[in-house]
Coordinates of N, CA and C in Angstrom, one line a residue:
M30 N -15.7 -14.8 -9.0 CA -14.9 -13.6 -8.9 C -15.1 -12.9 -7.6
K31 N -14.1 -12.5 -6.9 CA -14.1 -11.8 -5.7 C -13.3 -10.6 -5.7
T32 N -13.8 -9.5 -5.2 CA -13.1 -8.2 -5.1 C -12.5 -8.0 -3.7
Y33 N -11.3 -7.6 -3.7 CA -10.6 -7.3 -2.4 C -10.2 -5.8 -2.4
R34 N -10.3 -5.2 -1.2 CA -9.9 -3.8 -1.1 C -8.8 -3.7 0.0
P35 N -8.0 -2.7 -0.1 CA -6.9 -2.5 0.9 C -7.5 -2.3 2.3
D36 N -6.8 -2.8 3.3 CA -7.2 -2.7 4.7 C -7.0 -1.3 5.2
R37 N -8.0 -0.7 5.8 CA -7.9 0.7 6.3 C -6.9 0.9 7.4
K38 N -6.5 -0.2 8.0 CA -5.4 -0.1 9.0 C -4.1 0.3 8.4
G39 N -3.9 -0.1 7.1 CA -2.7 0.4 6.4 C -2.6 1.9 6.2
L40 N -3.8 2.5 6.0 CA -3.9 3.9 5.9 C -3.5 4.6 7.2
A41 N -4.0 4.1 8.3 CA -3.7 4.6 9.6 C -2.2 4.5 9.9
T42 N -1.6 3.3 9.6 CA -0.2 3.1 9.8 C 0.6 4.0 8.9
L43 N 0.3 4.2 7.7 CA 1.0 5.2 6.8 C 0.9 6.6 7.4
R44 N -0.2 7.0 7.9 CA -0.4 8.3 8.4 C 0.6 8.5 9.7
L45 N 0.6 7.5 10.5 CA 1.5 7.6 11.7 C 3.0 7.6 11.3
L46 N 3.4 6.8 10.3 CA 4.7 6.9 9.8 C 5.1 8.2 9.2
I47 N 4.2 8.8 8.4 CA 4.4 10.1 7.8 C 4.5 11.2 8.9
L48 N 3.6 11.1 9.9 CA 3.7 12.1 11.0 C 5.0 12.0 11.7
A49 N 5.5 10.8 12.0 CA 6.8 10.7 12.7 C 7.9 11.2 11.9
F50 N 7.9 10.8 10.6 CA 9.0 11.3 9.7 C 9.0 12.8 9.5
T51 N 7.8 13.4 9.5 CA 7.7 14.9 9.4 C 8.2 15.6 10.6
V52 N 7.8 15.0 11.8 CA 8.3 15.6 13.0 C 9.8 15.5 13.1
L53 N 10.4 14.4 12.7 CA 11.9 14.3 12.7 C 12.5 15.3 11.7
L54 N 11.9 15.5 10.5 CA 12.4 16.5 9.6 C 12.3 17.9 10.1
I55 N 11.2 18.2 10.7 CA 11.1 19.6 11.3 C 12.1 19.8 12.4
L56 N 12.3 18.8 13.3 CA 13.3 18.9 14.3 C 14.7 19.1 13.7
A57 N 15.0 18.3 12.6 CA 16.3 18.4 12.0 C 16.5 19.8 11.4
V58 N 15.5 20.3 10.7 CA 15.6 21.7 10.1 C 15.8 22.7 11.2
N59 N 15.1 22.6 12.3 CA 15.3 23.6 13.3 C 16.6 23.5 14.0
Y60 N 17.2 22.3 14.0 CA 18.5 22.1 14.6 C 19.7 22.6 13.7
F61 N 19.5 22.3 12.4 CA 20.7 22.5 11.5 C 20.6 23.9 10.7
V62 N 19.4 24.5 10.6 CA 19.3 25.7 9.8 C 19.4 26.9 10.8
P63 N 20.4 27.7 10.7 CA 20.6 28.8 11.7 C 19.6 30.0 11.5
L64 N 19.1 30.2 10.3 CA 18.2 31.3 10.0 C 16.8 31.0 10.4
R65 N 16.3 31.7 11.4 CA 14.9 31.5 11.9 C 13.8 31.6 10.9
K66 N 13.9 32.6 10.0 CA 12.8 32.7 9.0 C 12.8 31.6 8.0
V67 N 14.0 31.1 7.6 CA 14.1 30.0 6.7 C 13.6 28.7 7.3
S68 N 13.9 28.5 8.6 CA 13.4 27.3 9.3 C 11.9 27.3 9.5
I69 N 11.3 28.5 9.7 CA 9.9 28.6 9.8 C 9.2 28.3 8.5
I70 N 9.7 28.8 7.4 CA 9.2 28.6 6.1 C 9.3 27.1 5.8
A71 N 10.4 26.5 6.1 CA 10.6 25.1 5.8 C 9.7 24.2 6.7
D72 N 9.5 24.6 7.9 CA 8.6 23.9 8.8 C 7.1 23.9 8.3
I73 N 6.7 25.1 7.9 CA 5.3 25.2 7.4 C 5.2 24.4 6.1
S74 N 6.2 24.5 5.2 CA 6.1 23.7 4.0 C 6.1 22.2 4.2
L75 N 6.9 21.7 5.1 CA 6.9 20.3 5.4 C 5.6 19.9 6.0
A76 N 5.0 20.7 6.9 CA 3.8 20.3 7.6 C 2.6 20.3 6.5
A77 N 2.6 21.3 5.6 CA 1.6 21.4 4.6 C 1.6 20.2 3.7
V78 N 2.8 19.9 3.2 CA 2.9 18.7 2.3 C 2.5 17.4 3.0
S79 N 3.0 17.2 4.2 CA 2.6 16.0 4.9 C 1.1 15.9 5.2
L80 N 0.5 17.0 5.6 CA -0.9 17.0 5.8 C -1.7 16.7 4.5
A81 N -1.3 17.3 3.4 CA -1.9 17.0 2.1 C -1.8 15.6 1.7
V82 N -0.7 15.0 1.9 CA -0.5 13.6 1.6 C -1.3 12.7 2.5
M83 N -1.3 13.0 3.8 CA -2.0 12.2 4.8 C -3.5 12.3 4.7
F84 N -4.1 13.4 4.4 CA -5.5 13.6 4.5 C -6.2 13.8 3.1
I85 N -5.4 14.0 2.0 CA -6.0 14.1 0.7 C -5.6 13.0 -0.2
Y86 N -4.3 12.8 -0.4 CA -3.8 11.8 -1.4 C -4.0 10.4 -1.0
L87 N -3.6 10.1 0.3 CA -3.7 8.7 0.7 C -5.1 8.2 0.8
P88 N -6.1 8.9 1.3 CA -7.5 8.4 1.3 C -8.0 8.2 -0.1
L89 N -7.6 9.1 -1.1 CA -8.1 8.9 -2.5 C -7.4 7.7 -3.1
Y90 N -6.2 7.5 -2.8 CA -5.5 6.3 -3.3 C -6.1 5.0 -2.8
F91 N -6.3 4.9 -1.5 CA -6.9 3.7 -0.9 C -8.3 3.5 -1.4
A92 N -9.0 4.5 -1.7 CA -10.4 4.4 -2.2 C -10.3 3.9 -3.7
S93 N -9.3 4.2 -4.4 CA -9.2 3.8 -5.8 C -8.6 2.4 -6.1
V94 N -8.0 1.8 -5.1 CA -7.4 0.5 -5.3 C -8.4 -0.6 -5.1
S95 N -8.4 -1.6 -6.0 CA -9.2 -2.8 -5.9 C -8.5 -3.9 -6.6
Y96 N -8.7 -5.1 -6.0 CA -8.1 -6.3 -6.6 C -9.2 -7.3 -6.9
R97 N -9.3 -7.7 -8.1 CA -10.3 -8.7 -8.5 C -9.6 -10.0 -8.8
V98 N -10.1 -11.1 -8.2 CA -9.5 -12.4 -8.4 C -10.6 -13.3 -9.0
T99 N -10.3 -13.8 -10.2 CA -11.2 -14.8 -10.8 C -10.4 -16.1 -10.9
G100 N -11.1 -17.1 -11.5 CA -10.4 -18.4 -11.6 C -9.3 -18.3 -12.7
E101 N -9.3 -17.3 -13.5 CA -8.3 -17.3 -14.6 C -7.2 -16.2 -14.4
E102 N -7.6 -15.1 -13.7 CA -6.6 -14.0 -13.6 C -6.8 -13.1 -12.3
I103 N -5.8 -12.3 -12.1 CA -5.9 -11.3 -11.0 C -5.8 -10.0 -11.7
I104 N -6.7 -9.1 -11.3 CA -6.8 -7.7 -11.9 C -6.6 -6.7 -10.8
R105 N -5.6 -5.8 -11.0 CA -5.4 -4.7 -10.0 C -5.8 -3.4 -10.7
S106 N -6.6 -2.6 -10.0 CA -7.0 -1.3 -10.5 C -6.6 -0.3 -9.4
S107 N -6.0 0.8 -9.8 CA -5.6 1.8 -8.9 C -5.3 3.1 -9.6
G108 N -5.0 4.2 -8.8 CA -4.7 5.4 -9.4 C -5.6 6.6 -8.9
V109 N -4.9 7.7 -8.5 CA -5.7 8.9 -8.1 C -5.8 9.8 -9.3
F110 N -4.7 10.2 -9.9 CA -4.8 11.1 -11.1 C -4.7 10.4 -12.4
V111 N -4.0 9.3 -12.4 CA -3.9 8.4 -13.6 C -4.3 7.0 -13.2
K112 N -5.3 6.5 -13.9 CA -5.8 5.2 -13.6 C -5.0 4.1 -14.2
F113 N -4.6 3.0 -13.4 CA -3.9 1.9 -13.9 C -4.7 0.6 -13.7
H114 N -4.6 -0.2 -14.7 CA -5.3 -1.5 -14.7 C -4.2 -2.5 -15.1
Q115 N -4.0 -3.5 -14.2 CA -2.9 -4.5 -14.4 C -3.5 -5.8 -14.2
S116 N -3.2 -6.8 -15.1 CA -3.8 -8.1 -14.9 C -2.7 -9.1 -15.2
I117 N -2.9 -10.3 -14.6 CA -1.9 -11.4 -14.8 C -2.8 -12.7 -14.8
K118 N -2.5 -13.5 -15.8 CA -3.2 -14.8 -15.9 C -2.6 -15.8 -14.9
L119 N -3.4 -16.5 -14.2 CA -3.0 -17.4 -13.1 C -2.1 -18.5 -13.6
P120 N -2.4 -19.1 -14.8 CA -1.6 -20.2 -15.2 C -0.1 -19.8 -15.6
L121 N 0.1 -18.5 -15.8 CA 1.4 -18.0 -16.2 C 2.2 -17.6 -15.0
V122 N 1.6 -17.6 -13.8 CA 2.4 -17.3 -12.6 C 3.4 -18.3 -12.2
Q123 N 4.6 -17.9 -12.1 CA 5.7 -18.8 -11.8 C 5.9 -19.0 -10.3
H124 N 5.8 -17.9 -9.5 CA 5.9 -18.0 -8.1 C 5.3 -16.8 -7.4
S125 N 5.1 -16.9 -6.1 CA 4.5 -15.7 -5.4 C 5.4 -15.5 -4.2
M126 N 5.3 -14.2 -3.7 CA 6.0 -13.9 -2.5 C 5.1 -13.1 -1.5
V127 N 5.2 -13.4 -0.3 CA 4.4 -12.7 0.8 C 5.3 -11.9 1.6
I128 N 5.0 -10.7 1.8 CA 5.8 -9.8 2.7 C 4.8 -9.3 3.8
T129 N 5.2 -9.6 5.1 CA 4.5 -9.1 6.2 C 5.4 -8.4 7.1
T130 N 4.9 -7.5 7.9 CA 5.7 -6.8 8.9 C 5.3 -7.3 10.3
P131 N 6.1 -6.9 11.3 CA 5.7 -7.3 12.6 C 4.3 -6.7 13.0
F132 N 3.5 -7.4 13.6 CA 2.1 -7.0 14.0 C 1.3 -6.7 12.7
S133 N 1.5 -7.4 11.7 CA 0.9 -7.1 10.4 C -0.7 -7.3 10.5
R134 N -1.1 -8.0 11.4 CA -2.6 -8.1 11.6 C -3.2 -6.8 12.1
F135 N -2.4 -6.0 12.8 CA -2.9 -4.8 13.3 C -2.5 -3.6 12.5
T136 N -1.5 -3.7 11.6 CA -1.0 -2.5 10.9 C -1.5 -2.5 9.4
G137 N -1.9 -3.7 8.9 CA -2.4 -3.8 7.5 C -1.2 -3.7 6.5
M138 N 0.0 -3.9 7.0 CA 1.1 -3.9 6.1 C 1.5 -5.3 5.6
N139 N 0.6 -5.8 4.7 CA 0.8 -7.1 4.1 C 0.8 -6.9 2.6
F140 N 1.8 -7.6 2.0 CA 2.0 -7.4 0.6 C 2.1 -8.8 -0.1
L141 N 1.4 -9.0 -1.2 CA 1.4 -10.3 -1.9 C 1.8 -10.0 -3.3
M142 N 2.9 -10.6 -3.8 CA 3.4 -10.4 -5.1 C 3.4 -11.7 -5.9
F143 N 2.9 -11.6 -7.2 CA 2.9 -12.7 -8.1 C 3.8 -12.4 -9.2
F144 N 4.7 -13.3 -9.6 CA 5.7 -13.1 -10.6 C 5.4 -14.1 -11.8
A145 N 5.4 -13.5 -13.0 CA 5.2 -14.3 -14.2 C 6.4 -13.9 -15.1
L146 N 6.3 -14.5 -16.3 CA 7.4 -14.3 -17.3 C 7.4 -12.8 -17.6
G147 N 8.5 -12.1 -17.2 CA 8.7 -10.7 -17.5 C 7.8 -9.7 -16.8
G148 N 7.1 -10.1 -15.8 CA 6.3 -9.1 -15.1 C 5.9 -9.6 -13.7
Q149 N 5.2 -8.7 -13.0 CA 4.8 -9.0 -11.6 C 3.6 -8.1 -11.3
I150 N 2.8 -8.6 -10.4 CA 1.7 -7.8 -9.9 C 1.7 -7.8 -8.4
N151 N 1.6 -6.6 -7.8 CA 1.7 -6.4 -6.3 C 0.3 -6.1 -5.8
L152 N -0.1 -6.9 -4.8 CA -1.3 -6.6 -4.0 C -0.9 -6.1 -2.7
M153 N -1.1 -4.8 -2.5 CA -0.5 -4.1 -1.3 C -1.6 -3.7 -0.3
F154 N -1.2 -3.7 1.0 CA -2.1 -3.3 2.1 C -3.3 -4.1 2.2
L155 N -3.2 -5.4 2.0 CA -4.3 -6.4 2.2 C -4.4 -6.7 3.7
S156 N -5.6 -7.0 4.1 CA -5.7 -7.6 5.5 C -5.0 -8.9 5.5
Y157 N -4.6 -9.4 6.6 CA -3.8 -10.7 6.7 C -4.7 -11.8 6.2
D158 N -6.0 -11.8 6.6 CA -6.9 -12.9 6.2 C -7.2 -12.9 4.7
D159 N -7.4 -11.7 4.1 CA -7.5 -11.6 2.7 C -6.3 -12.1 1.9
M160 N -5.1 -11.8 2.4 CA -3.9 -12.2 1.8 C -3.7 -13.7 1.8
M161 N -4.0 -14.3 3.0 CA -3.9 -15.7 3.1 C -5.0 -16.4 2.3
E162 N -6.2 -15.9 2.2 CA -7.2 -16.5 1.3 C -6.8 -16.5 -0.1
I163 N -6.3 -15.4 -0.6 CA -5.8 -15.3 -2.0 C -4.7 -16.3 -2.3
L164 N -3.8 -16.3 -1.3 CA -2.6 -17.3 -1.5 C -3.1 -18.7 -1.4
R165 N -4.0 -19.0 -0.6 CA -4.5 -20.4 -0.5 C -5.3 -20.8 -1.7
L166 N -6.1 -19.9 -2.2 CA -6.8 -20.2 -3.5 C -5.9 -20.3 -4.7
F167 N -4.8 -19.5 -4.7 CA -3.9 -19.6 -5.8 C -3.1 -20.9 -5.7
S168 N -2.7 -21.3 -4.5 CA -1.8 -22.5 -4.4 C -2.5 -23.8 -4.5
E169 N -3.8 -23.8 -4.2 CA -4.6 -25.1 -4.3 C -4.7 -25.5 -5.8
P170 N -4.4 -26.7 -6.1 CA -4.7 -27.1 -7.5 C -6.2 -27.2 -7.8
G171 N -6.6 -26.5 -8.8 CA -8.0 -26.5 -9.1 C -8.9 -25.7 -8.1
G172 N -8.2 -24.8 -7.4 CA -8.9 -23.9 -6.4 C -10.0 -23.1 -7.0
D173 N -11.1 -23.0 -6.4 CA -12.2 -22.3 -6.9 C -12.2 -20.9 -6.3
I174 N -11.9 -19.9 -7.2 CA -11.8 -18.5 -6.7 C -13.1 -17.8 -6.9

């Protein structure tokens, strides 16, 4: 049995994306809302929510996620406020899908999905090497995990 954790590069990438999106929203509010007091309140609210997500929720989420791979199953545990445990038996897996982004080795935006009858399990924000290791172990007949 081996335990995998999300890549911390994914956290940094999500923070940069949230920051860029927040800046664009603040600029849009300042451009389209004619009332100065309303736009200031909206700007402060947007900044507060994005800072809370970037520096409180996302680190807690990344710390709570773990993926355990055994010879028989894959178990995903996650959740900040509500804990989730999801498992799938490897013999029941019908196919898998890998999603990578450009520069995924540097951004940590790698996703591995396993599909079984009536369900799926998503392994998100894995490092590229961990993702390929899980996929290789899964695809080898009699692979020792």
